[in-house]
PDB file of C-alpha atoms in Angstrom:
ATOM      1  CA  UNK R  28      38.637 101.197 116.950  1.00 29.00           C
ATOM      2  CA  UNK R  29      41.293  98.957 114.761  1.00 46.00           C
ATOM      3  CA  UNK R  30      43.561  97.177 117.063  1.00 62.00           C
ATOM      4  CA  UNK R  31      46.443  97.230 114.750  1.00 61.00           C
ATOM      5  CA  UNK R  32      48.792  99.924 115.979  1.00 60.00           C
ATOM      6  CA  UNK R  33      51.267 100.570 113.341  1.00 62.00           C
ATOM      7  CA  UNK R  34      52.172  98.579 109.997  1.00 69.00           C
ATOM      8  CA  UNK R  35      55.527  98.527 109.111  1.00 66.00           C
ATOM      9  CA  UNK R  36      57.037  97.993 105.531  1.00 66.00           C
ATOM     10  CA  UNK R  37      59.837  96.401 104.408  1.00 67.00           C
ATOM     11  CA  UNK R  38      62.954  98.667 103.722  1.00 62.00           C
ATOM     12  CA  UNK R  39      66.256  97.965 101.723  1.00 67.00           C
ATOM     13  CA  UNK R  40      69.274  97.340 103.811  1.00 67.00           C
ATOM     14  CA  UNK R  41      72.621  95.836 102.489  1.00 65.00           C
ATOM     15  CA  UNK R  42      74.299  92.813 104.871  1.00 60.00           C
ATOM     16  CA  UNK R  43      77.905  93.155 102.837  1.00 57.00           C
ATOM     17  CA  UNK R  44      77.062  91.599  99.351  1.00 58.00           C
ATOM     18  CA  UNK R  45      73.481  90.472  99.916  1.00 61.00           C
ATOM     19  CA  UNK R  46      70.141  93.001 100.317  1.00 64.00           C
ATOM     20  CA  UNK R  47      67.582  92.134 102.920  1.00 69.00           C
ATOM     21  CA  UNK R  48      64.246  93.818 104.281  1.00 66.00           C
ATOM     22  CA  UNK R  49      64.931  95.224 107.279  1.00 67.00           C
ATOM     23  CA  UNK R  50      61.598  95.513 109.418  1.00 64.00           C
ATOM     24  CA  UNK R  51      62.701  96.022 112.715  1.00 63.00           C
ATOM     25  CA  UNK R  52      63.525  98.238 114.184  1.00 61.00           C
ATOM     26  CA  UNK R  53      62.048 100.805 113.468  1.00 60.00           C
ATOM     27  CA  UNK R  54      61.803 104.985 114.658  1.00 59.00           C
ATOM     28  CA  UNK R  55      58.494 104.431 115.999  1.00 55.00           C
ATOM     29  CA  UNK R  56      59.118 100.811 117.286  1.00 61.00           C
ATOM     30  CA  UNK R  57      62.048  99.896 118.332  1.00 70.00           C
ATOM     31  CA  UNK R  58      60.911  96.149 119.927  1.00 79.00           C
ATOM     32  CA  UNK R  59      58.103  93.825 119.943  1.00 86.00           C
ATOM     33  CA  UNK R  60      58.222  91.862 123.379  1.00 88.00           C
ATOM     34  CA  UNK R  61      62.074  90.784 123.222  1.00 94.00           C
ATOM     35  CA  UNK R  62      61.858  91.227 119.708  1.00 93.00           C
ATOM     36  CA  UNK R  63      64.593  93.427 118.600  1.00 86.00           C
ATOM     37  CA  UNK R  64      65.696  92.877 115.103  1.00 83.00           C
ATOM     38  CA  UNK R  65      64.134  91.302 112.042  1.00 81.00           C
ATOM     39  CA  UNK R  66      65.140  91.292 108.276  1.00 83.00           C
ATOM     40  CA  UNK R  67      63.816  89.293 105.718  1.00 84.00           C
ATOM     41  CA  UNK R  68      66.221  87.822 103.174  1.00 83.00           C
ATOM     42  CA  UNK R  69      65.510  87.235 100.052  1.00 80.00           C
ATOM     43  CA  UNK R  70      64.116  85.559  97.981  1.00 84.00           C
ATOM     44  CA  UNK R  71      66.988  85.751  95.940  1.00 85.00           C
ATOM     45  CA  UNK R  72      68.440  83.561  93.012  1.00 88.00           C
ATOM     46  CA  UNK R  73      71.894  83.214  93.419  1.00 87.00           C
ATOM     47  CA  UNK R  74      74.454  82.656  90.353  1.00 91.00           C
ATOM     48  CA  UNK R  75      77.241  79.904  90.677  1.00 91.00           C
ATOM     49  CA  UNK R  76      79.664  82.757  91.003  1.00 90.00           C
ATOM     50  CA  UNK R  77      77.699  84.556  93.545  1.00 89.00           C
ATOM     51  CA  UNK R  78      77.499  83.741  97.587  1.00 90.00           C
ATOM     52  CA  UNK R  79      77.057  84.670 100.655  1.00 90.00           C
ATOM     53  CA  UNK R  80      79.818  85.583 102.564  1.00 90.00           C
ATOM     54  CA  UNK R  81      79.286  87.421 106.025  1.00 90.00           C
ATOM     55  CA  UNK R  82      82.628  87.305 107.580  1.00 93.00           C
ATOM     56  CA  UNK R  83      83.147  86.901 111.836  1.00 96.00           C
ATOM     57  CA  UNK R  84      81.438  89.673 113.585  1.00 95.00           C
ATOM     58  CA  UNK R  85      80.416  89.868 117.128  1.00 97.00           C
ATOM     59  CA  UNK R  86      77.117  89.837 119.197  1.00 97.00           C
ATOM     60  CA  UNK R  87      76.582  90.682 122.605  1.00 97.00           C
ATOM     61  CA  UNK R  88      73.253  90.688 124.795  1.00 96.00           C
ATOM     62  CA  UNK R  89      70.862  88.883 122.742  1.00 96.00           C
ATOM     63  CA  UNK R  90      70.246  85.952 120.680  1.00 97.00           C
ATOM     64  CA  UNK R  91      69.938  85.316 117.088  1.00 95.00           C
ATOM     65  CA  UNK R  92      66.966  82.748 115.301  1.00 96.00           C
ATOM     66  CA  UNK R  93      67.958  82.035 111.851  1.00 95.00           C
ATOM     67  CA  UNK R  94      64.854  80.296 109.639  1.00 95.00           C
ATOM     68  CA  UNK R  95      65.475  79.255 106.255  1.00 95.00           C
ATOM     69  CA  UNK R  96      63.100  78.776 103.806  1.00 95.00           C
ATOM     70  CA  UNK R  97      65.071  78.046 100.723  1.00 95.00           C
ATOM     71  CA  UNK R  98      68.390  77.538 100.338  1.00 95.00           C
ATOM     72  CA  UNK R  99      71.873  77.037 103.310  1.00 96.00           C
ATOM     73  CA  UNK R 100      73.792  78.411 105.522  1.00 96.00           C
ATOM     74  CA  UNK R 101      77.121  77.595 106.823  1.00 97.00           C
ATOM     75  CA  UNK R 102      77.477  78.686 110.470  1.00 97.00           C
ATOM     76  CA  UNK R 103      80.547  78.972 112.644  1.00 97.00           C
ATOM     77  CA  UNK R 104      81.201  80.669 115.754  1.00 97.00           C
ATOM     78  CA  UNK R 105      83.708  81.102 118.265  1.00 97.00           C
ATOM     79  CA  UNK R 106      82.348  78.095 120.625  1.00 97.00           C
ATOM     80  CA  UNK R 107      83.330  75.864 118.254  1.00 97.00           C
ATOM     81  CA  UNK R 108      79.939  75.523 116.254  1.00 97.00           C
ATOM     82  CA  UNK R 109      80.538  74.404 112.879  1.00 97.00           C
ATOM     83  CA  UNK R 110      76.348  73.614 111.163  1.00 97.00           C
ATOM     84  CA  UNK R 111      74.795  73.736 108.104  1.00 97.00           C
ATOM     85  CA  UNK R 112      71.437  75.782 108.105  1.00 97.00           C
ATOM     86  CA  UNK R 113      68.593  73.829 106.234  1.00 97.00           C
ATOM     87  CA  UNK R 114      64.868  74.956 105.462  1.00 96.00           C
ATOM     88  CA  UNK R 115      62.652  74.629 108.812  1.00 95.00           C
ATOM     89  CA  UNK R 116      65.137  74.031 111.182  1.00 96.00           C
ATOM     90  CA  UNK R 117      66.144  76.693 114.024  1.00 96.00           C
ATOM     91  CA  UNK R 118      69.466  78.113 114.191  1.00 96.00           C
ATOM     92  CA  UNK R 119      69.820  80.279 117.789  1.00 97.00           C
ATOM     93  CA  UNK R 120      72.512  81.155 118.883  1.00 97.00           C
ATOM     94  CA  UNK R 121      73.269  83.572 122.323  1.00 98.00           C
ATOM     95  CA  UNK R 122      75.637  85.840 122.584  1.00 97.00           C
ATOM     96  CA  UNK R 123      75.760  86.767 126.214  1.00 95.00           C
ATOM     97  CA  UNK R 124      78.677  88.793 126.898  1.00 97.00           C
ATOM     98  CA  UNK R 125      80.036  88.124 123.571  1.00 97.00           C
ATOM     99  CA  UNK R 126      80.321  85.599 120.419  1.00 98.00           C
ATOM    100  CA  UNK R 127      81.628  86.164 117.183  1.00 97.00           C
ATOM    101  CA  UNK R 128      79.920  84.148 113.808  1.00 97.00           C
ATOM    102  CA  UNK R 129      80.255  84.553 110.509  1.00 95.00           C
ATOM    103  CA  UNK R 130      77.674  83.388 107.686  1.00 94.00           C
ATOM    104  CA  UNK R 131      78.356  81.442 104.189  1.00 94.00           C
ATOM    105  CA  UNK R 132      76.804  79.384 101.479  1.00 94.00           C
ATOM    106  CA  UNK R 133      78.359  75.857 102.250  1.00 96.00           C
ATOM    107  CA  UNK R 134      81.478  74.806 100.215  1.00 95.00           C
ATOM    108  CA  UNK R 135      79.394  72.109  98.290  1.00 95.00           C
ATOM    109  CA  UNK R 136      77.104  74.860  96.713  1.00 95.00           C
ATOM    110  CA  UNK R 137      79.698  77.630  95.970  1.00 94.00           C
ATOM    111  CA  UNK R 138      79.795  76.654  92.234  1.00 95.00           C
ATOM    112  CA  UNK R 139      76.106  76.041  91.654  1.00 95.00           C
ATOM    113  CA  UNK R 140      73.158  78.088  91.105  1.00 95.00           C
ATOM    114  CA  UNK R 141      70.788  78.574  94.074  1.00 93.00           C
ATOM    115  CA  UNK R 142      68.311  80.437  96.136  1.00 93.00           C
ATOM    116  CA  UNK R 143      68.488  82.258  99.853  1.00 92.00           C
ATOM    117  CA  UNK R 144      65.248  83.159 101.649  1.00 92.00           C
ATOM    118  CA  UNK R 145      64.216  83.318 105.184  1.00 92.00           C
ATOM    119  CA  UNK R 146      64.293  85.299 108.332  1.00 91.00           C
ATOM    120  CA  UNK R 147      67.161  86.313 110.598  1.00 91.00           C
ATOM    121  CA  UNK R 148      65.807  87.947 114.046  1.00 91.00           C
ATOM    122  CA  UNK R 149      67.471  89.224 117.341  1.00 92.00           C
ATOM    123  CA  UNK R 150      65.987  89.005 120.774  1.00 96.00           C
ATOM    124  CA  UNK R 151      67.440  90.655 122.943  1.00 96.00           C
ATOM    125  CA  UNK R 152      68.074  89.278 126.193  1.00 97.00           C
ATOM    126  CA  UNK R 153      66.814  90.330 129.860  1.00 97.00           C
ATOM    127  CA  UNK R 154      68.899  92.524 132.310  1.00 97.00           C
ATOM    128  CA  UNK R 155      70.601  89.870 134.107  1.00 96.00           C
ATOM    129  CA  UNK R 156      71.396  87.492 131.594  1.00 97.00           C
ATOM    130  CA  UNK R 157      73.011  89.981 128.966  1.00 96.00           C
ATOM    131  CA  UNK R 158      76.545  89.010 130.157  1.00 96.00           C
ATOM    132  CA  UNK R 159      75.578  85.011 130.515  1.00 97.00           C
ATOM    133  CA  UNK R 160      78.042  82.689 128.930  1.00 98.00           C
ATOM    134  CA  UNK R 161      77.664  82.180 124.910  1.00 98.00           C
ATOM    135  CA  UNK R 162      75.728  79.187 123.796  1.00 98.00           C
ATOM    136  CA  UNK R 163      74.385  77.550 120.860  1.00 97.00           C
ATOM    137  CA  UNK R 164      71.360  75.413 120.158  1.00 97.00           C
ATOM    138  CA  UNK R 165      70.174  74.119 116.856  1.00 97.00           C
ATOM    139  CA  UNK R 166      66.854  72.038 115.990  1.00 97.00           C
ATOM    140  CA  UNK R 167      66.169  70.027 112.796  1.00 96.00           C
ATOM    141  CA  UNK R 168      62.731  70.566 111.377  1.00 96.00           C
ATOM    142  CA  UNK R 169      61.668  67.728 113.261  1.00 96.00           C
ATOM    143  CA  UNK R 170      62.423  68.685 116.558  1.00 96.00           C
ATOM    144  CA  UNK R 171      59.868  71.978 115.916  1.00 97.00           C
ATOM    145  CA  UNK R 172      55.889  71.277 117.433  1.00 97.00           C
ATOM    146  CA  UNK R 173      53.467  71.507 114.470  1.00 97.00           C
ATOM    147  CA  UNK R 174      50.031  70.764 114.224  1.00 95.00           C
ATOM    148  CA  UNK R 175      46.650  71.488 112.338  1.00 92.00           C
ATOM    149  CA  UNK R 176      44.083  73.692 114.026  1.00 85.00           C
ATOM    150  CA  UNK R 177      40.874  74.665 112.423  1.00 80.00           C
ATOM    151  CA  UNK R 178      42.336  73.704 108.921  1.00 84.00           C
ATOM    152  CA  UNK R 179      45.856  75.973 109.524  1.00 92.00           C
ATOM    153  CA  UNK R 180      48.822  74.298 110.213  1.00 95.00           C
ATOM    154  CA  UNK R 181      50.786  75.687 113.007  1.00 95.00           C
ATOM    155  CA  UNK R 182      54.337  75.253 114.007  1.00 97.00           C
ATOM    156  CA  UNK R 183      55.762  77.027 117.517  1.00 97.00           C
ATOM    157  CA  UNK R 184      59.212  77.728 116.236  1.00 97.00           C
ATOM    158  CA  UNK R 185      60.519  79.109 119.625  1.00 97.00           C
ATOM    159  CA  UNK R 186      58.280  79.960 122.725  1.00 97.00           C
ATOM    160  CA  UNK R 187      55.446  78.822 124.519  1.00 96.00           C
ATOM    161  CA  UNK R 188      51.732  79.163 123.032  1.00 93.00           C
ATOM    162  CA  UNK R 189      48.672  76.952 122.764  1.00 90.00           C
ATOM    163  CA  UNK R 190      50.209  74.758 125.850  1.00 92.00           C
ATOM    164  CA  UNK R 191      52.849  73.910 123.765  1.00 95.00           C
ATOM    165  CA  UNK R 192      56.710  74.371 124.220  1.00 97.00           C
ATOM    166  CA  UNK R 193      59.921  74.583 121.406  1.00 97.00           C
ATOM    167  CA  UNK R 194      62.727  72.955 122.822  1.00 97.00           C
ATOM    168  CA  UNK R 195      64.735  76.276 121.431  1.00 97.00           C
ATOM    169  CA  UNK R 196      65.942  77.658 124.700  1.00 97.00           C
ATOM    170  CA  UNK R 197      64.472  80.910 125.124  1.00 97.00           C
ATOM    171  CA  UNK R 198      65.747  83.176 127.999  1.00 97.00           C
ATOM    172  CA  UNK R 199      62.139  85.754 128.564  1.00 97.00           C
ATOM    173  CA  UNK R 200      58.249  84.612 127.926  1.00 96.00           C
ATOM    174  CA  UNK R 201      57.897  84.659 124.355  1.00 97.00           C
ATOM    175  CA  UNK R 202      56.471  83.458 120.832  1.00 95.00           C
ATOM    176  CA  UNK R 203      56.995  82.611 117.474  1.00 96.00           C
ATOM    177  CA  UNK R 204      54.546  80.788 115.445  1.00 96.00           C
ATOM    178  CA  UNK R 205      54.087  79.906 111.581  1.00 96.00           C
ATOM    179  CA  UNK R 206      50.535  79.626 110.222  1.00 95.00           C
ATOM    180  CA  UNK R 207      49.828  78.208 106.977  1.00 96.00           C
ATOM    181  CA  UNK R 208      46.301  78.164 105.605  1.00 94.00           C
ATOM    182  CA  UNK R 209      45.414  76.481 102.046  1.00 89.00           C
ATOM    183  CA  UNK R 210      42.448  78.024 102.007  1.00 92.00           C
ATOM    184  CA  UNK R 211      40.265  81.372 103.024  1.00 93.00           C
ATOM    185  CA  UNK R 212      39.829  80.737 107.179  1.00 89.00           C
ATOM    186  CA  UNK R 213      39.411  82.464 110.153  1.00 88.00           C
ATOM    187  CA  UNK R 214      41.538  83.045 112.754  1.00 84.00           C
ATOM    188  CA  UNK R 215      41.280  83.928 116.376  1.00 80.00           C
ATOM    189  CA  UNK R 216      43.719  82.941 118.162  1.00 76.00           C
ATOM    190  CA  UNK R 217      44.624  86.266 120.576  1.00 67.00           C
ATOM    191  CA  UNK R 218      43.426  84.678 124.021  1.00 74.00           C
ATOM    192  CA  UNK R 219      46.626  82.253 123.432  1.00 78.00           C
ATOM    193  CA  UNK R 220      49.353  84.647 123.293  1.00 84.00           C
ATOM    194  CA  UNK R 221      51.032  87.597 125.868  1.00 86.00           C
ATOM    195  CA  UNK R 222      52.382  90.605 126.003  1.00 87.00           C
ATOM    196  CA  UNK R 223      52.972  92.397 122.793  1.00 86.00           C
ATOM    197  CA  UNK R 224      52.367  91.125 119.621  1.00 86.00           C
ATOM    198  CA  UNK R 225      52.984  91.311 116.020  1.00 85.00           C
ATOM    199  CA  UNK R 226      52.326  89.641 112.648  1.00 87.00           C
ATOM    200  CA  UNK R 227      54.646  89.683 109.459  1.00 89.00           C
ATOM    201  CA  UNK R 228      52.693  88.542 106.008  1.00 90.00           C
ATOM    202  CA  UNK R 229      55.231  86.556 104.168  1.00 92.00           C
ATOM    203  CA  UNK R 230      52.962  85.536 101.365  1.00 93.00           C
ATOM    204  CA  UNK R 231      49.735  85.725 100.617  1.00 94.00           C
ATOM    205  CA  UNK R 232      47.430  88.207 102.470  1.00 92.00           C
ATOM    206  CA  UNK R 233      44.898  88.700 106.018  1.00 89.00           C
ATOM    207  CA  UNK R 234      42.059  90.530 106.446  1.00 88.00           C
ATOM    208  CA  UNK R 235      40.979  92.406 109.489  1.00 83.00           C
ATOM    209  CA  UNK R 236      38.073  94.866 110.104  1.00 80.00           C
ATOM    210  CA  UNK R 237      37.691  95.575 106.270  1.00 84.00           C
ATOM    211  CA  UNK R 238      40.948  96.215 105.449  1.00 85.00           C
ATOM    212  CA  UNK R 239      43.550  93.843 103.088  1.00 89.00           C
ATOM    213  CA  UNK R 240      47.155  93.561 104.286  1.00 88.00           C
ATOM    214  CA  UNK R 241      49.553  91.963 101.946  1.00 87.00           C
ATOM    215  CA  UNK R 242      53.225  90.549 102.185  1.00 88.00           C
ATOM    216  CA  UNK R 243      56.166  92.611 103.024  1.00 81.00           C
ATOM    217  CA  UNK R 244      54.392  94.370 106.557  1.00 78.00           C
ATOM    218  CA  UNK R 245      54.243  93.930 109.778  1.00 78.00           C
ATOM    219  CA  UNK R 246      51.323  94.731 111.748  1.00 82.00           C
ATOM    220  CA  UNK R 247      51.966  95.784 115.599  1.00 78.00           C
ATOM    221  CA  UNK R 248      48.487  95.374 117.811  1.00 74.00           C
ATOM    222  CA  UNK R 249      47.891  97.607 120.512  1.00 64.00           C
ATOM    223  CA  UNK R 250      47.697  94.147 122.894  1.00 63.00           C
ATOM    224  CA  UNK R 251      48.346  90.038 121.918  1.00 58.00           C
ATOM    225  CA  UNK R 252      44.522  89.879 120.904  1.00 59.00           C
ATOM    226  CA  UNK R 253      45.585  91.432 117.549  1.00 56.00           C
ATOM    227  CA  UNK R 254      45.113  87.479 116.505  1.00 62.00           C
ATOM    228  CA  UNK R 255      41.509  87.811 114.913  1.00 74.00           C
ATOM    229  CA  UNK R 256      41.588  87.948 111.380  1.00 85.00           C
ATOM    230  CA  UNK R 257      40.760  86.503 108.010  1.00 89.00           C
ATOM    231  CA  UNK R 258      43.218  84.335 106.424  1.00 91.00           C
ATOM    232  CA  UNK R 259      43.446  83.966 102.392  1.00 94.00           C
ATOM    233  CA  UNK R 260      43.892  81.274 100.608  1.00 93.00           C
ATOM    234  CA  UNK R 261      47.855  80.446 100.447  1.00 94.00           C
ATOM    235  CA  UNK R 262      48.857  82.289 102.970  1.00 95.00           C
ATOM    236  CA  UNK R 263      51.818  82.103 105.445  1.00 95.00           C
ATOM    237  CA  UNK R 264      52.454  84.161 108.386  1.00 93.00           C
ATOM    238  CA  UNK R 265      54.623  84.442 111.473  1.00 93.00           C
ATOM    239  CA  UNK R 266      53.458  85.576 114.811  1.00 91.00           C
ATOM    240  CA  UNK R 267      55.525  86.813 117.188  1.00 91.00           C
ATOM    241  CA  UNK R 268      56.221  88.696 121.034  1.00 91.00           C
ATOM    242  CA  UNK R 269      56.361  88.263 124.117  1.00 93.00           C
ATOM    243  CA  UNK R 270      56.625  90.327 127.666  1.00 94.00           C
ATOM    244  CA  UNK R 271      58.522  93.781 127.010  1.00 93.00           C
ATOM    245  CA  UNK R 272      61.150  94.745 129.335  1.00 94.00           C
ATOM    246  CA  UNK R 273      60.857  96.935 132.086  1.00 94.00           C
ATOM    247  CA  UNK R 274      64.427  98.966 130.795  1.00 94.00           C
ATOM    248  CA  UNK R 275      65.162 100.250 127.375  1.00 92.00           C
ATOM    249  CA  UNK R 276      67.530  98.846 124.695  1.00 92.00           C
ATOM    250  CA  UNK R 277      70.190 100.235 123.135  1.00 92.00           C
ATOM    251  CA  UNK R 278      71.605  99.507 119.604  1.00 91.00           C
ATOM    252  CA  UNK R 279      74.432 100.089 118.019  1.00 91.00           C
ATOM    253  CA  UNK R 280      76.138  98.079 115.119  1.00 89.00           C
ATOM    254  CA  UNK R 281      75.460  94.433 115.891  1.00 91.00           C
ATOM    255  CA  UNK R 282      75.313  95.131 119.918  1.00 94.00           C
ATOM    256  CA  UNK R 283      72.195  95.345 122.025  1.00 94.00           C
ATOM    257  CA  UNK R 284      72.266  96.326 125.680  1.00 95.00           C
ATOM    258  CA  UNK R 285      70.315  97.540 128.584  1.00 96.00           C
ATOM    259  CA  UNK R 286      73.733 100.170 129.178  1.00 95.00           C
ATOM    260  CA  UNK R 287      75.398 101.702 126.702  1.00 95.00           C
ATOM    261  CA  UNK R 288      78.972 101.070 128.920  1.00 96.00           C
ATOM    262  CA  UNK R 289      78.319  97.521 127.813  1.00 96.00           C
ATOM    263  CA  UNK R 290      78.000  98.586 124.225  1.00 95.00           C
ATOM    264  CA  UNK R 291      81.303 101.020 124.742  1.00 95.00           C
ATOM    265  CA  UNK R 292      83.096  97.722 125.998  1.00 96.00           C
ATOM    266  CA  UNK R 293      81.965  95.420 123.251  1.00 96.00           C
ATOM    267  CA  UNK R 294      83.175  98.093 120.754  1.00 95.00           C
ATOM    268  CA  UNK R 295      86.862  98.693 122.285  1.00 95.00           C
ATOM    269  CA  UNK R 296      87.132  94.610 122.810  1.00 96.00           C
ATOM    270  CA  UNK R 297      86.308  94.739 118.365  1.00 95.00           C
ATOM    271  CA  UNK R 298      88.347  97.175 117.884  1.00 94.00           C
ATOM    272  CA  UNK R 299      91.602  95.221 119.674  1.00 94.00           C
ATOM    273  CA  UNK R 300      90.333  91.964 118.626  1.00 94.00           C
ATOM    274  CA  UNK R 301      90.265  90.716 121.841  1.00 95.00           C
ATOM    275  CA  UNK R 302      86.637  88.904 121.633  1.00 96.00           C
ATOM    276  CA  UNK R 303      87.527  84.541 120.990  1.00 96.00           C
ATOM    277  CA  UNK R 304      88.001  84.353 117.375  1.00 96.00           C
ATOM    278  CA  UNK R 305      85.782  82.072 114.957  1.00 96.00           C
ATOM    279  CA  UNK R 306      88.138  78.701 114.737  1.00 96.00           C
ATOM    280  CA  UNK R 307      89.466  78.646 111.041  1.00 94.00           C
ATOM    281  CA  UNK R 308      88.516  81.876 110.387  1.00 93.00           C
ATOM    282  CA  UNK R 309      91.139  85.307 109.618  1.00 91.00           C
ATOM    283  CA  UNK R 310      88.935  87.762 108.338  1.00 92.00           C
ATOM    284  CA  UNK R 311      86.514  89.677 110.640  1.00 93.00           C
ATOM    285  CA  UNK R 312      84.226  92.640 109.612  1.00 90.00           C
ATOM    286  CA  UNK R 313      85.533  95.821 110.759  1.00 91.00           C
ATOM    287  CA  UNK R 314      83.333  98.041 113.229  1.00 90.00           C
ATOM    288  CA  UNK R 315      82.084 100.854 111.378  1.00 85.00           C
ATOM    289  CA  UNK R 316      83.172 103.853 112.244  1.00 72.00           C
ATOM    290  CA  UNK R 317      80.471 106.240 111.641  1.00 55.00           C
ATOM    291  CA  UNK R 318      77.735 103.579 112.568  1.00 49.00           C
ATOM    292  CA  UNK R 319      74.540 105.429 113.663  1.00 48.00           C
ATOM    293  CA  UNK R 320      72.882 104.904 116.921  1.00 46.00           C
ATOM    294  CA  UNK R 321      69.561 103.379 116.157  1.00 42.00           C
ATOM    295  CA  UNK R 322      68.212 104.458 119.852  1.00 37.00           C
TER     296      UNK R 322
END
């Protein structure tokens, strides 16, 4: 019997002037360990007369990994952080009981031509830390474990695996790994990981008991020992999961929570504009008002 579950494709969502692939979640899986939310954006060419431009909107229980793998990203949030978003490094920042961002191209770039690609993933946070205090972490490319195993380079972007810690401060047991391979290989990796797991085929394409998966999926295994598989030549993939909650999730909008009360609260608090406002910033994204309940 296959062990891969379910295999998700990309679908079309628009993030305000800029389309993405959403892949989580989805109706028959919401989650993936603490894995709550993943769209893949780009890769898009950019005009000098077009940017990105994601006004403040607020977060609460969970927190966001932004990995670029062309192009920036101005980031600014109501704690103050003010950073530029570069290829391979980790943005995360956790929302707790409540932060507010927004999401540019940088100033210097605004009149040039350009590319945006990468990932932009939630993970939602356990019970008792959903109302912690905001914080923000972010790690240059060199800060990130990487490594060569078996002829694939590896890098643990946030997590534990292969005895290895990210310094990204995670808040549940979890993974999220990059694998590169150059050339045909074979993987088997599954005795290293935990919990559920998934893999997402950004270029390139695996093999696993006969069958070809190419980019824009992700595959959900029944268990973490999904990892046994063919890679081809020039391919890149990212693994991720982690322990699954004991209590469901609820989303709504950009608000994940273990009660929908919280949710309730977080949209009243939007609605007043009571949550601490992005330093700089006027402009805010309104909450939707017909915004459908994804669970």
């Amino acid at each position: 019997m296959s062990n891969i579950k379910l295999i998700i494709e990309e679908r079309p969502a628009n993030i305000g002037n800029f389309m993405v692939g959403r892949l989580l979640p989805f109706r028959e899986k919401r989650m993936v360990g603490p894995f709550s939310f993943i769209d893949h954006m780009g890769p898009t060419a950019m005009k000098d007369h077009q940017n990105l431009d994601v006004p403040p909107h607020p977060h609460i229980g969970l927190s966001t990994l932004t990995f670029l793998f062309e192009g920036e990203i101005t980031h600014k949030d109501s704690l103050g952080s003010d950073v530029v978003i570069k290829p391979g490094q980790v943005n995360w920042m956790t929302s707790g009981k409540g932060i507010v961002h927004s999401e540019r191209t940088p100033e210097y770039l605004r009149h040039t031509d350009k590319m945006l690609h990468g990932l932009q993933i939630w993970v939602a946070l356990p019970k008792d830390l959903e109302q912690m205090e905001p914080a923000f972490f972010h790690a240059d490319e060199t800060d990130i474990p990487k490594w060569q195993q078996d002829g694939v380079d590896i890098k643990l972007i946030a997590g534990e695996a292969f005895g290895r810690k990210s310094p990204v401060p995670v808040y549940s047991p979890l993974y999220f790994l990059e694998l590169k391979s150059s050339k045909r290989q074979a993987i088997n990796i599954g005795h290293d990981l935990f919990g559920e797991s998934a893999l997402y085929i950004l270029e390139g394409a695996i093999e696993s008991e006969g069958y070809v998966y190419e980019p824009k999926q992700i595959l959900i295994a029944n268990d973490a020992k999904l990892c046994a598989f063919e890679m081809h030549e020039n391919t890149t993939i990212y693994i991720f999961g982690g322990e699954p909650f004991p209590e469901e999730r609820f989303i709504y909008w950009n608000f994940v929570a273990s009660d929908r009360e919280l949710i309730e609260k977080a949209k009243t608090k939007w609605l007043e504009q009571t949550f601490e406002p992005v330093p700089g910033e006027t402009d805010f994204v309104p909450l939707p008002e017909q915004h459908p309940h994804l669970k």
